[in-house]
Short mmCIF file of C-alpha atoms and ligand atoms in Angstrom, two decimals:
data_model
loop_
_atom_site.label_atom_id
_atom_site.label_comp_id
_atom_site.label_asym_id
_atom_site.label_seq_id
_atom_site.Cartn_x
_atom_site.Cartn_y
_atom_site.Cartn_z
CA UNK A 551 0.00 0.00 0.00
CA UNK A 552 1.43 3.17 -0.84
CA UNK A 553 1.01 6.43 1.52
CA UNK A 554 -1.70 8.21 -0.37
CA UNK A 555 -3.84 4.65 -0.19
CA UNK A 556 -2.95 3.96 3.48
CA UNK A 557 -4.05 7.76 4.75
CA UNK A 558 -7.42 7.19 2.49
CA UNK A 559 -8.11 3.75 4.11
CA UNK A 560 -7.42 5.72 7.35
CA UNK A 561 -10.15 8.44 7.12
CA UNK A 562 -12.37 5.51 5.75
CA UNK A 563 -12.02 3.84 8.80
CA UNK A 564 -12.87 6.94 11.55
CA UNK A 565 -16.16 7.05 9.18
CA UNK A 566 -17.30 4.09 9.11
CA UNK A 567 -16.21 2.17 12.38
CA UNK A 568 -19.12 1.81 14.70
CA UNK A 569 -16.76 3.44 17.49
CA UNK A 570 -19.31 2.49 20.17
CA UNK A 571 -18.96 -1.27 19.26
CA UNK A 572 -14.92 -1.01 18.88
CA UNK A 573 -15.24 0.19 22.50
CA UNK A 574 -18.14 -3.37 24.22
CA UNK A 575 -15.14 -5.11 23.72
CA UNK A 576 -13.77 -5.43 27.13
CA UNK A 577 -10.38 -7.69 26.22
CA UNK A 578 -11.40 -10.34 28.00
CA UNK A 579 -10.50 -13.06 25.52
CA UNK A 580 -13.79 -15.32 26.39
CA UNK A 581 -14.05 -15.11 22.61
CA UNK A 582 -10.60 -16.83 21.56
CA UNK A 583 -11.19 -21.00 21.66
CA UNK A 584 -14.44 -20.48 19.31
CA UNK A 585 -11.96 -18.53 16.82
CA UNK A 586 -11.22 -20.99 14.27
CA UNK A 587 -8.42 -18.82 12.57
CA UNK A 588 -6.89 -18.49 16.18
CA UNK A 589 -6.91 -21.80 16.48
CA UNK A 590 -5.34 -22.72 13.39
CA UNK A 591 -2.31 -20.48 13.61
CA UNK A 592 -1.53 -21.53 16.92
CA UNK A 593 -3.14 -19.06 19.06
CA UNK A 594 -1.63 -15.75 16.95
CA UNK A 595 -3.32 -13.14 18.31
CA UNK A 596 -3.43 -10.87 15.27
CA UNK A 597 -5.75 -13.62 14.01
CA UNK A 598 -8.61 -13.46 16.46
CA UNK A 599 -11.84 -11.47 17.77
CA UNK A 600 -9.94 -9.73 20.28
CA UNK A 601 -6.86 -9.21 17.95
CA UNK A 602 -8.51 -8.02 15.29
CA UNK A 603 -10.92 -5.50 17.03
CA UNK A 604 -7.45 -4.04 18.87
CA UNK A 605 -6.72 -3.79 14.83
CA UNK A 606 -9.61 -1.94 14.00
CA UNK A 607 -9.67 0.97 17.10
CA UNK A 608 -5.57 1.48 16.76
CA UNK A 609 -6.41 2.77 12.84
CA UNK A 610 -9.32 4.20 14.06
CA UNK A 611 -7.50 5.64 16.80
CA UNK A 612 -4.62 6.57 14.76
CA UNK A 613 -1.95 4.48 16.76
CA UNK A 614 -1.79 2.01 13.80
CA UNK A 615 -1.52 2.15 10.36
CA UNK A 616 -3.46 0.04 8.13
CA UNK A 617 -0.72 -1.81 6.14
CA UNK A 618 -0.66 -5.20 4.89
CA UNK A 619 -0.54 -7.20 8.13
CA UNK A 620 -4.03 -4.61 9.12
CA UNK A 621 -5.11 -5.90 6.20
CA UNK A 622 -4.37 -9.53 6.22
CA UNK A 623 -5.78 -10.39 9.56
CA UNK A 624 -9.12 -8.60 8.39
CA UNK A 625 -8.89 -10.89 5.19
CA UNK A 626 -8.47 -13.93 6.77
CA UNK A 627 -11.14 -13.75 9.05
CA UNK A 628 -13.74 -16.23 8.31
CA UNK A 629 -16.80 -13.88 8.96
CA UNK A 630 -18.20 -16.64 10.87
CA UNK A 631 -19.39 -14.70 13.64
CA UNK A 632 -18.92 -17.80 16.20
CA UNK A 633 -17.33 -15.80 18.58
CA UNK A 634 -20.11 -13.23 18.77
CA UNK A 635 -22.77 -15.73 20.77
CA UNK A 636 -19.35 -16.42 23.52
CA UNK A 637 -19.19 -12.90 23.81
CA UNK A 638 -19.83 -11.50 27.78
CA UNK A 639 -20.27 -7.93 26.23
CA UNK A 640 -22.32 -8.77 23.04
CA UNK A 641 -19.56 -7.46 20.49
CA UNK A 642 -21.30 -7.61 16.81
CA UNK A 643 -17.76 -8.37 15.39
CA UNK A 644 -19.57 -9.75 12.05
CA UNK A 645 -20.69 -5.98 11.57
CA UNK A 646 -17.43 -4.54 12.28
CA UNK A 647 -15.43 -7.01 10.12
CA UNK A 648 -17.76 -5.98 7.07
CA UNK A 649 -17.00 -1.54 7.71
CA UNK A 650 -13.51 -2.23 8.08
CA UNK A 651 -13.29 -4.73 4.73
CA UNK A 652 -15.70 -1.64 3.40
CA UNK A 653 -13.11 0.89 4.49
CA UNK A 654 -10.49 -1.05 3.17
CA UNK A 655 -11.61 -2.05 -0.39
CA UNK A 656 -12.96 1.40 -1.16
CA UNK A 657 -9.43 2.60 -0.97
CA UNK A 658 -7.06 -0.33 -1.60
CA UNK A 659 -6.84 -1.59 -5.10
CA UNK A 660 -6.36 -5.30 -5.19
CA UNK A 661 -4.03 -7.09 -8.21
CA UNK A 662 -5.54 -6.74 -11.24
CA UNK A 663 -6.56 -10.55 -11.21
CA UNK A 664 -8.61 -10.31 -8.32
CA UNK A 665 -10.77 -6.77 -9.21
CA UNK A 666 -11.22 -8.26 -12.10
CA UNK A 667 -12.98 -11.58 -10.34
CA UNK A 668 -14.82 -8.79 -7.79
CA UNK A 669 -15.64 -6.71 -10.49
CA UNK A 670 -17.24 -9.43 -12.67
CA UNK A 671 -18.80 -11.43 -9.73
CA UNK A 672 -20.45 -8.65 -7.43
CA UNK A 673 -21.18 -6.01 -9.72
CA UNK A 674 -22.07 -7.93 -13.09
CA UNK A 675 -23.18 -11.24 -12.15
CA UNK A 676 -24.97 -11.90 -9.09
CA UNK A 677 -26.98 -8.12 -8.67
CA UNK A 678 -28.92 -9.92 -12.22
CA UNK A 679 -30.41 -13.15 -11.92
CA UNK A 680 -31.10 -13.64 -15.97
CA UNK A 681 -27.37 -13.76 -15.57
CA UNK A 682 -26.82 -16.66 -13.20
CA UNK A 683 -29.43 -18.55 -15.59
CA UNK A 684 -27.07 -17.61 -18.13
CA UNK A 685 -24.05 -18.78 -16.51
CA UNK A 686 -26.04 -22.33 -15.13
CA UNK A 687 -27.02 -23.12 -18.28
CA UNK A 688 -23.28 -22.82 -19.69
CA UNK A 689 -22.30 -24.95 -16.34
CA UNK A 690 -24.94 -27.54 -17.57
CA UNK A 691 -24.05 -27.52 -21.21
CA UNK A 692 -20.11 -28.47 -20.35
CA UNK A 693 -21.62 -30.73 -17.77
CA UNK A 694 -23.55 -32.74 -20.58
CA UNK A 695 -21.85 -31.85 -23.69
CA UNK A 696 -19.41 -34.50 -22.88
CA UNK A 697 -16.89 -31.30 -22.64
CA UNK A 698 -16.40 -31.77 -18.82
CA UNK A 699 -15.81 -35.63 -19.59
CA UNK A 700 -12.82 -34.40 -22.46
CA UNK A 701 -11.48 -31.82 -20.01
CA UNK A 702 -10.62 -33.93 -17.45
CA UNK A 703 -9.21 -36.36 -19.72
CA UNK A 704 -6.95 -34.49 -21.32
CA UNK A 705 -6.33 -32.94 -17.86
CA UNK A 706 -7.40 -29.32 -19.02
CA UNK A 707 -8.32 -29.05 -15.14
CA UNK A 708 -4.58 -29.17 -13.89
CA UNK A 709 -4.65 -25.95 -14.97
CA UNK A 710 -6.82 -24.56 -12.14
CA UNK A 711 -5.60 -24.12 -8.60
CA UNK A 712 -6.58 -27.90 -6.38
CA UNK A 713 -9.30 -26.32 -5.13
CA UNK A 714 -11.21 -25.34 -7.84
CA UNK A 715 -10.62 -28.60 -9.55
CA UNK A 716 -12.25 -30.09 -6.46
CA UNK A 717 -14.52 -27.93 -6.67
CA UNK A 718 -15.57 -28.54 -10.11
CA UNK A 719 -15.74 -32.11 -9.62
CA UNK A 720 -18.51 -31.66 -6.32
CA UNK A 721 -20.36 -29.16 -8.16
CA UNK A 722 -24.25 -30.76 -8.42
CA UNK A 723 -25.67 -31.93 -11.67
CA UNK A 724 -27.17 -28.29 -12.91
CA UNK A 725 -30.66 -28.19 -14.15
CA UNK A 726 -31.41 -27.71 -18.01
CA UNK A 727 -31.96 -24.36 -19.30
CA UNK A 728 -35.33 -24.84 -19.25
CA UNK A 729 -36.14 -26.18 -15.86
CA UNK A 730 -34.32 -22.94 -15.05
CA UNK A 731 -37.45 -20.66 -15.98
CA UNK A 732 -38.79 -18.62 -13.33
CA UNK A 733 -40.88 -20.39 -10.67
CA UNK A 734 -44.67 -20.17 -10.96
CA UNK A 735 -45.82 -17.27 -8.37
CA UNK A 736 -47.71 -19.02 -6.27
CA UNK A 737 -48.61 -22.30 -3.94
CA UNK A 738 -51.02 -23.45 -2.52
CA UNK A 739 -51.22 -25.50 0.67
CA UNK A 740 -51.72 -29.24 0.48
CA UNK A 741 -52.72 -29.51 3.93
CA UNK A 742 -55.14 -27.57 5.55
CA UNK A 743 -54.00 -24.00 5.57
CA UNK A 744 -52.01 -22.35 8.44
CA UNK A 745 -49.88 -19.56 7.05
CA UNK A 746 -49.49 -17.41 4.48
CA UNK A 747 -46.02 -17.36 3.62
CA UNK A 748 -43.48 -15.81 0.95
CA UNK A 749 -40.26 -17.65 -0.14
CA UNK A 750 -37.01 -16.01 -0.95
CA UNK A 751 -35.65 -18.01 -3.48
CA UNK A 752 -32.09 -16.54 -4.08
CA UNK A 753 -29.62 -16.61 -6.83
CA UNK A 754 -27.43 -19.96 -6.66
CA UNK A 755 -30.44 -21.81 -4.99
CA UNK A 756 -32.56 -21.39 -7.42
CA UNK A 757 -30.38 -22.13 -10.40
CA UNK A 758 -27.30 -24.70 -9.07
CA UNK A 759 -29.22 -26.00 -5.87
CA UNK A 760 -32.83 -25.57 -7.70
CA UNK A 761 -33.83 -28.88 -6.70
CA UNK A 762 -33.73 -27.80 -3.00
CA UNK A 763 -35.86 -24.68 -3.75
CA UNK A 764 -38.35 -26.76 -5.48
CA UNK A 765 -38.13 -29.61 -2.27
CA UNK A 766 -38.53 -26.60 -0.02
CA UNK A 767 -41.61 -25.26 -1.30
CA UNK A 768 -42.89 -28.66 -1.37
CA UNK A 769 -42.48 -29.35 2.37
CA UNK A 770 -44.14 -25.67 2.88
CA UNK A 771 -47.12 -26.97 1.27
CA UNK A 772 -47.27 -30.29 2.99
CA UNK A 773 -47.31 -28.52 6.33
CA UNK A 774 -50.29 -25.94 4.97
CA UNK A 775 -48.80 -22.78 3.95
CA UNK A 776 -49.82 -20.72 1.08
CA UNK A 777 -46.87 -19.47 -0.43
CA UNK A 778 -45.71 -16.19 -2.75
CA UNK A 779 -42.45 -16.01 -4.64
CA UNK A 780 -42.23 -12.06 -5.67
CA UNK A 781 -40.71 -12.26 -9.22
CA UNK A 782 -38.88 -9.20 -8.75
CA UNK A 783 -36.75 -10.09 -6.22
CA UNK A 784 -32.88 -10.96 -6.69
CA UNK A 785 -29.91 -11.93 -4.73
CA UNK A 786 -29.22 -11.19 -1.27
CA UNK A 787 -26.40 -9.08 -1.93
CA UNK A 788 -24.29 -11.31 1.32
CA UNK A 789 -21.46 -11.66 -1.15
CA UNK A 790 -20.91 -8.01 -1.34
CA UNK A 791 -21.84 -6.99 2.01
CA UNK A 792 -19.29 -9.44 3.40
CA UNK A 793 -17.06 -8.57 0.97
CA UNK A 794 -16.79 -4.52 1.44
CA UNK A 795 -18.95 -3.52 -1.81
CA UNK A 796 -21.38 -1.81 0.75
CA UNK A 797 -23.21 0.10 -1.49
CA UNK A 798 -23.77 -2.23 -4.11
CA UNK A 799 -25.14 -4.16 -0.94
CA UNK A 800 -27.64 -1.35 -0.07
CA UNK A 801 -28.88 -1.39 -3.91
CA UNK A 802 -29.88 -5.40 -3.52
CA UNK A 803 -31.47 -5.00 0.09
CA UNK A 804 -33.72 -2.06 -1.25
CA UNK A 805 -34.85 -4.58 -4.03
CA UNK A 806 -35.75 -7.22 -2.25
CA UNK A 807 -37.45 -5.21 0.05
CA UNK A 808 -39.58 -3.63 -2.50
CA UNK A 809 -40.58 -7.08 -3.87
CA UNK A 810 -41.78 -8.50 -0.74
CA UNK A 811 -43.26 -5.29 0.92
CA UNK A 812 -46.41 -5.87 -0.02
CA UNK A 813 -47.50 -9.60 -0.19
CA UNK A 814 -48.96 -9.34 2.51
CA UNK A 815 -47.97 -12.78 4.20
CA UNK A 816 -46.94 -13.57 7.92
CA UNK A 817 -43.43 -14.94 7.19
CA UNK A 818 -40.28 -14.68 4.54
CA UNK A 819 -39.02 -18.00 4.45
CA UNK A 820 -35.38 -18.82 3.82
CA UNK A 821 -33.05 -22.03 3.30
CA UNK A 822 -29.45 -21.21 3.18
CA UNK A 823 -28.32 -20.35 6.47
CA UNK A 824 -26.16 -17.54 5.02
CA UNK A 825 -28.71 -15.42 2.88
CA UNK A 826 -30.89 -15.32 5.80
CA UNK A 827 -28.82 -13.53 8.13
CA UNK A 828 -27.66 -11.17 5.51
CA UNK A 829 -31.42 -10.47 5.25
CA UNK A 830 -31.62 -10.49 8.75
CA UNK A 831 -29.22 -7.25 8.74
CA UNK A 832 -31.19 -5.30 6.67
CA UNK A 833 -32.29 -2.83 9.11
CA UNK A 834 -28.53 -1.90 9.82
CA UNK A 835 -27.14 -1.83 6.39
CA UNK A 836 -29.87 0.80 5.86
CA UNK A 837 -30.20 2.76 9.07
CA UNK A 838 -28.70 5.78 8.22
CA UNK A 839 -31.44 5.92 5.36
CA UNK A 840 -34.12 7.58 6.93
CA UNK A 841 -36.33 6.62 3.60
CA UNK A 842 -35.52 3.16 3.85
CA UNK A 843 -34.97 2.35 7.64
CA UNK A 844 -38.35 1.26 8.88
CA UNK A 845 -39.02 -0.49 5.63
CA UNK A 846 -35.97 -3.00 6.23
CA UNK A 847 -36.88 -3.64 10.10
CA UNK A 848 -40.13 -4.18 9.05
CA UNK A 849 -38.75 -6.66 6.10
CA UNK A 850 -36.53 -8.10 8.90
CA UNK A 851 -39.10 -9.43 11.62
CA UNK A 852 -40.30 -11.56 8.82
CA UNK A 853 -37.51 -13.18 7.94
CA UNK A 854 -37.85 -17.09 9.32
CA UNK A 855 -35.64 -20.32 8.36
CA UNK A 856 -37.75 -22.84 7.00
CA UNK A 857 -36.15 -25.51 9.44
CA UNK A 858 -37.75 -22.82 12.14
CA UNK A 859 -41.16 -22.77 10.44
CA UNK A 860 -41.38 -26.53 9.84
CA UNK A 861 -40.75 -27.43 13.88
CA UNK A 862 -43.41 -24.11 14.77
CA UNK A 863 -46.06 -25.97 12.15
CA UNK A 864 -45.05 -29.07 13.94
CA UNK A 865 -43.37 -31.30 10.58
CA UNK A 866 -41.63 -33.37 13.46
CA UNK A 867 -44.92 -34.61 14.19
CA UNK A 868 -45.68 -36.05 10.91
CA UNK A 869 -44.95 -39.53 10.13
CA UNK A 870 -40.79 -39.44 8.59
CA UNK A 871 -38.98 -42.75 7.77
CA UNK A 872 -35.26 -43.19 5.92
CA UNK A 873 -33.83 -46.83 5.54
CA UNK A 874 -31.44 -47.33 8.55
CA UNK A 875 -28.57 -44.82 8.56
CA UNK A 876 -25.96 -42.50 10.94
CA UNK A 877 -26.55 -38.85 10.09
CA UNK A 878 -24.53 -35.62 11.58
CA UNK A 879 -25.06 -32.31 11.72
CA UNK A 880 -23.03 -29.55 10.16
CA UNK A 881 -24.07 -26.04 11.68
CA UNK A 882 -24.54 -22.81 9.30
CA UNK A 883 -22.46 -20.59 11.00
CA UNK A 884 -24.83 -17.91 9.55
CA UNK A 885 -27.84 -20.13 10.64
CA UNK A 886 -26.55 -20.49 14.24
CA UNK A 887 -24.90 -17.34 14.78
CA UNK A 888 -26.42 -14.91 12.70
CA UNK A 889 -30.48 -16.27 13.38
CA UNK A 890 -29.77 -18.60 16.67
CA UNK A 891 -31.48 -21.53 14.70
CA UNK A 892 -29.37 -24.26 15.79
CA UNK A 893 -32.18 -26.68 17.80
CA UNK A 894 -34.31 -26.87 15.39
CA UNK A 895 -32.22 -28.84 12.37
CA UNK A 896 -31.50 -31.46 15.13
CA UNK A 897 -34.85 -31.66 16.30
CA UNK A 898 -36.32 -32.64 12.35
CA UNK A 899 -33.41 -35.20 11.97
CA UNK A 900 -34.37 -36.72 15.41
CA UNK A 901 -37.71 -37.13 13.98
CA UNK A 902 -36.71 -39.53 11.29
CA UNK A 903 -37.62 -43.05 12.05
CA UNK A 904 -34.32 -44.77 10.68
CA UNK A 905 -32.37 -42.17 11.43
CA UNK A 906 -29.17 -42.18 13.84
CA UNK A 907 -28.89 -38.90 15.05
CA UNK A 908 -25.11 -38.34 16.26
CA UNK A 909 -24.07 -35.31 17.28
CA UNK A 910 -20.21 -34.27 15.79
CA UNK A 911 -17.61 -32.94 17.86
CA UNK A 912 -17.45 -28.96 17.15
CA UNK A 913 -20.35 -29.30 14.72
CA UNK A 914 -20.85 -25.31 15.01
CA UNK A 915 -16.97 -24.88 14.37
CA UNK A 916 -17.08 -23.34 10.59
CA UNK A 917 -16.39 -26.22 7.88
CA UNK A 918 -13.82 -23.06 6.30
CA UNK A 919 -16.31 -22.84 3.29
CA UNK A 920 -17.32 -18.63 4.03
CA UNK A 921 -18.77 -17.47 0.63
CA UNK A 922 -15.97 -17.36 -1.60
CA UNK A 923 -13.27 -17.99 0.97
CA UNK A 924 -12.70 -21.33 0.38
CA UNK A 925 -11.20 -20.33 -3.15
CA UNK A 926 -9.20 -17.01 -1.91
CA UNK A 927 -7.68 -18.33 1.33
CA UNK A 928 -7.72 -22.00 -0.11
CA UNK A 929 -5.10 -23.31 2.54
CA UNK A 930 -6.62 -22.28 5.51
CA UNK A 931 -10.10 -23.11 4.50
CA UNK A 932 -8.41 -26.37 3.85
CA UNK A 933 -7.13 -26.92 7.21
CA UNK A 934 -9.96 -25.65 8.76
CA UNK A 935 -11.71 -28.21 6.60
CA UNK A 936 -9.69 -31.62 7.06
CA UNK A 937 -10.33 -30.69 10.70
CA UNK A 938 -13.87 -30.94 10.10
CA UNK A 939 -13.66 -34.20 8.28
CA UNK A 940 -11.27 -35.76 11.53
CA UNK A 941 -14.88 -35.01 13.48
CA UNK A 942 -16.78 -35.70 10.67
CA UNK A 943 -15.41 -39.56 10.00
CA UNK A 944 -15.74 -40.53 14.00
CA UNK A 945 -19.78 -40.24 13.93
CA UNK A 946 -19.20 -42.65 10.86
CA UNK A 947 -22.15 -40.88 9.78
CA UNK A 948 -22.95 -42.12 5.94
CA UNK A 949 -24.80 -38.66 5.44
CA UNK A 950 -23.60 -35.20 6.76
CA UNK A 951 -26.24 -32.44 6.90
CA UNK A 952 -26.43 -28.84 5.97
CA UNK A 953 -28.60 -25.40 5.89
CA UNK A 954 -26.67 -23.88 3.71
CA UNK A 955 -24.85 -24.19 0.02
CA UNK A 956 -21.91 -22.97 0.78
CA UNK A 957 -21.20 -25.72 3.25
CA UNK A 958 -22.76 -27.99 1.75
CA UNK A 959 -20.52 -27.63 -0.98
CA UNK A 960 -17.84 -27.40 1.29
CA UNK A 961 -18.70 -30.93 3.01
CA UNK A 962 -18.96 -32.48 -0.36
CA UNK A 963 -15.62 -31.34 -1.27
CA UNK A 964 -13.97 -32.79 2.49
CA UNK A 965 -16.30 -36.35 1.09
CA UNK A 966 -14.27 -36.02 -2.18
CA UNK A 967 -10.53 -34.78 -0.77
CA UNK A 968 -10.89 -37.72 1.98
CA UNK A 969 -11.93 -40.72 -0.79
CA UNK A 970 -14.66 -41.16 1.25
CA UNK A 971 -17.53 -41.08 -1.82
CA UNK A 972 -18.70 -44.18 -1.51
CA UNK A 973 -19.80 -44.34 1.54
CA UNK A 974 -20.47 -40.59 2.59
CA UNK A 975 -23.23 -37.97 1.37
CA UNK A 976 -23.76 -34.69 2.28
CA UNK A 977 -27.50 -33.02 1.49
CA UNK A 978 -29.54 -29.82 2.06
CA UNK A 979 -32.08 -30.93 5.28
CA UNK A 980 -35.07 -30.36 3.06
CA UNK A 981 -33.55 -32.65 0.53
CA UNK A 982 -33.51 -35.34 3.53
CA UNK A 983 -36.89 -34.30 4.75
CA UNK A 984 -38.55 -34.73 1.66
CA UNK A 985 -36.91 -38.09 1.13
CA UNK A 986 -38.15 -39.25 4.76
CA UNK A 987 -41.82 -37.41 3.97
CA UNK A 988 -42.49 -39.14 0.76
CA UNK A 989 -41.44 -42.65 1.99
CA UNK A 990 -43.75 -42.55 4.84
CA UNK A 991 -46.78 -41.73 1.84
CA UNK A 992 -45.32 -44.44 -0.26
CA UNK A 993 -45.73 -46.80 2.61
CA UNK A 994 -49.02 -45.73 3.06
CA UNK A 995 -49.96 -46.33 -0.57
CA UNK A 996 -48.63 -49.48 -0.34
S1 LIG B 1198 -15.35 -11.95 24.17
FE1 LIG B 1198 -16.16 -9.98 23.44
S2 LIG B 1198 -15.46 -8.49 24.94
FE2 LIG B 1198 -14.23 -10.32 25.27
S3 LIG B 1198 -12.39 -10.01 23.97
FE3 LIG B 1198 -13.84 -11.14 22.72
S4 LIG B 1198 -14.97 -9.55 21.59
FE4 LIG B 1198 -13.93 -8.51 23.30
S1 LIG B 1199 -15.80 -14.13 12.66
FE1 LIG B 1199 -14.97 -16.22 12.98
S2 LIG B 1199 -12.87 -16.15 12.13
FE2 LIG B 1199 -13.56 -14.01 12.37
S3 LIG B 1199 -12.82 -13.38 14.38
FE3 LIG B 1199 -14.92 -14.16 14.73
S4 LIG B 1199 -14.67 -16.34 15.21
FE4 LIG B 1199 -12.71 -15.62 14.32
#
């Protein structure tokens, strides 16, 4: 960083630093075992909650400048927020992490390779959905075209760094172009009605992980909701937000809002663990608009994880089988710590006859997945990961199970890196709910 850069990054900081928060945290290091980047550089200090907020208030403060270590500690951060539930004083770290990556990326340019990849990926892609179709049906062509089959062949992929070649070789079966079209706008309930709900339906879950959004809508009905699905709504924006693009951010959360202000329904329902507590923040991305503020918290109280909804409208209850099988439990550190939806998950899977519930050591430790961190701090995701697997592989669990993409991409890439393929799965709970619903009806037909 050069001197012009750092001083910029230093005024950007004094603005947009929730001082008030920098100064809940009391130093009392409660936070530091559930710091998984702490952990796994052998208790560095620099690389945990308390470390990182001394960070933040010394260039706030002045006392530090915001060079490349400032910088590096901030990047490696997971965002995973688990040390904000441990915290005594009730530090919101995950909303000082994203002013300070804000305050840094407004000012520092990154190498050209990697503005590029922000560039194209927060600004062009994921703010338009026709987009994402565009780019899922490409994934699906080279997924069926035989292409994929050639490239790794003729070993096209050892071109791209190990984790993207892992990556690409976990990656779901996309849907076809034209399963991709836009969801009909409405459900009703199956059973007899309860709520009147809306579902947010996202931007990769509704073109890479459609089959989930289509499962999840599915299990809304069979409990008796009505449901909306607001065309005009888009992405989440988490990506950006978490990524210090915080206006580009503000411009999603104002469209979603707009979609779903007036449907008039009782809940928003979610299913990846991470969109929802982006949506969840609404309200404080947009408080200093006085236009927009009471819209968001408004927006906000809505906002419910279907695995919530499903235990309120009592699923549990309903008659669930799976053919004998261990299952465990991967948290969404976005579902647990951003939404405190963590009994609920186990509760469902519990209710499966069949189903061995075991419960995995550190299960709401972050698998290192963290939106696109997994491909931009590849080894420490990595260790983070193989970590996860250790716990993972002494349930001896044959399916692992998720609330979010993200980790459940994650998980299936630990399945893969560990040769464990045959005899491991990971899945999104609804898939696994739906699976245990329907064969309880089949065995009533039968
Ligand atoms: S637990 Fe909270 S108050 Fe204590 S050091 Fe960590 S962030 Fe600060
Ligand atoms: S968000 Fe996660 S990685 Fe970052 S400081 Fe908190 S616990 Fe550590």
């Amino acid at each position: 960083m050069n001197t012009k850069e750092t001083q910029k990054i230093q005024a950007a900081f004094k603005e947009k630093i929730d001082y008030d928060e920098l100064m809940n945290c009391t130093r009392c290091g409660f936070c530091l075992p559930s710091c998984p980047t702490y952990l796994e550089t052998d208790k560095d200090e620099v690389h945990s909650p308390r470390g990182r907020i001394a960070l933040m208030k010394g260039v706030v403060d002045g006392t530090i400048e915001p060079n490349e270590s400032v910088k590096r500690s901030i990047d490696m951060c997971l965002g995973c927020r688990a040390c904000e539930p441990v915290c005594p004083s009730g530090v919101k770290f995950g909303r000082l992490l994203e002013q300070s990556r804000d305050a840094i990326y407004q000012h520092h340019k990154p190498p050209l390779f990697s503005r590029i990849a922000r560039n194209l990926a927060f600004k062009q892609l994921f703010p338009y959905q026709k987009r994402v179709v565009g780019i899922t049906s490409l994934l699906g062509i080279y997924q069926r075209s035989g292409f994929q089959y050639i490239a790794r062949k003729v070993g096209i992929m050892k071109l791209f760094p190990e984790t993207l070649r892992t990556m690409e070789k976990v990656l779901p079966r996309v849907p076809k172009r034209k399963e991709l079209k836009k969801h009909t706008a409405y459900f009703p309930p199956i059973q007899k009605q309860k709520k009147k709900v809306a579902f947010f339906s996202g931007c990769l879950m509704d073109t890479v992980f459609k089959q989930t959004n289509d499962a999840t809508i599915k299990l809304l009905q069979y409990v008796g909701c009505e449901i909306v699905v607001p065309e005009s709504q888009g992405c989440c924006g988490a990506l950006q937000g978490h990524s210090g693009e915080a206006d580009q951010a503000r411009e999603m959360a104002k469209k979603n809002i707009q979609a779903f202000e007036n449907a008039g329904v009782d809940y928003i329902i979610t299913n990846a663990g991470g969109c929802g507590a982006h949506l969840n923040d609404y309200h404080y991305l947009l408080k200093d608009d006085p236009e927009w503020k009471e819209r968001a918290a408004q927006f906000k109280d809505k906002i419910t994880d279907i695995t919530r909804i499903l235990v309120d409208l009592d699923f549990h209850q309903q008659p669930l089988r799976k053919d004998s099988c261990i299952v465990t439990y991967q948290d969404s550190c976005h579902l647990k710590n951003g939404q405190h939806t963590f009994m609920e998950p186990r509760k469902l899977l519990e209710a499966i006859d069949g189903v061995q519930y075991v419960e995995m050591h550190d299960a709401n430790r972050c698998c290192g997945s963290a939106g696109i961190y997994n491909i931009i701090e590849s080894e420490m995701s990595m260790r983070i990961l193989d970590y996860k697997m250790e716990q993972a592989k002494k349930t001896e669990a044959t399916t692992i199970v998720t609330t979010n993409p993200g980790c459940l991409l994650q998980m299936k890439l630990g399945i893969e890196r560990e040769g464990l393929t045959e005899k491991m799965r990971a899945v999104h709970i609804v898939d696994l709910l739906l699976e245990a619903y329907e064969n309880k009806e089949s065995d009533a037909d039968a």
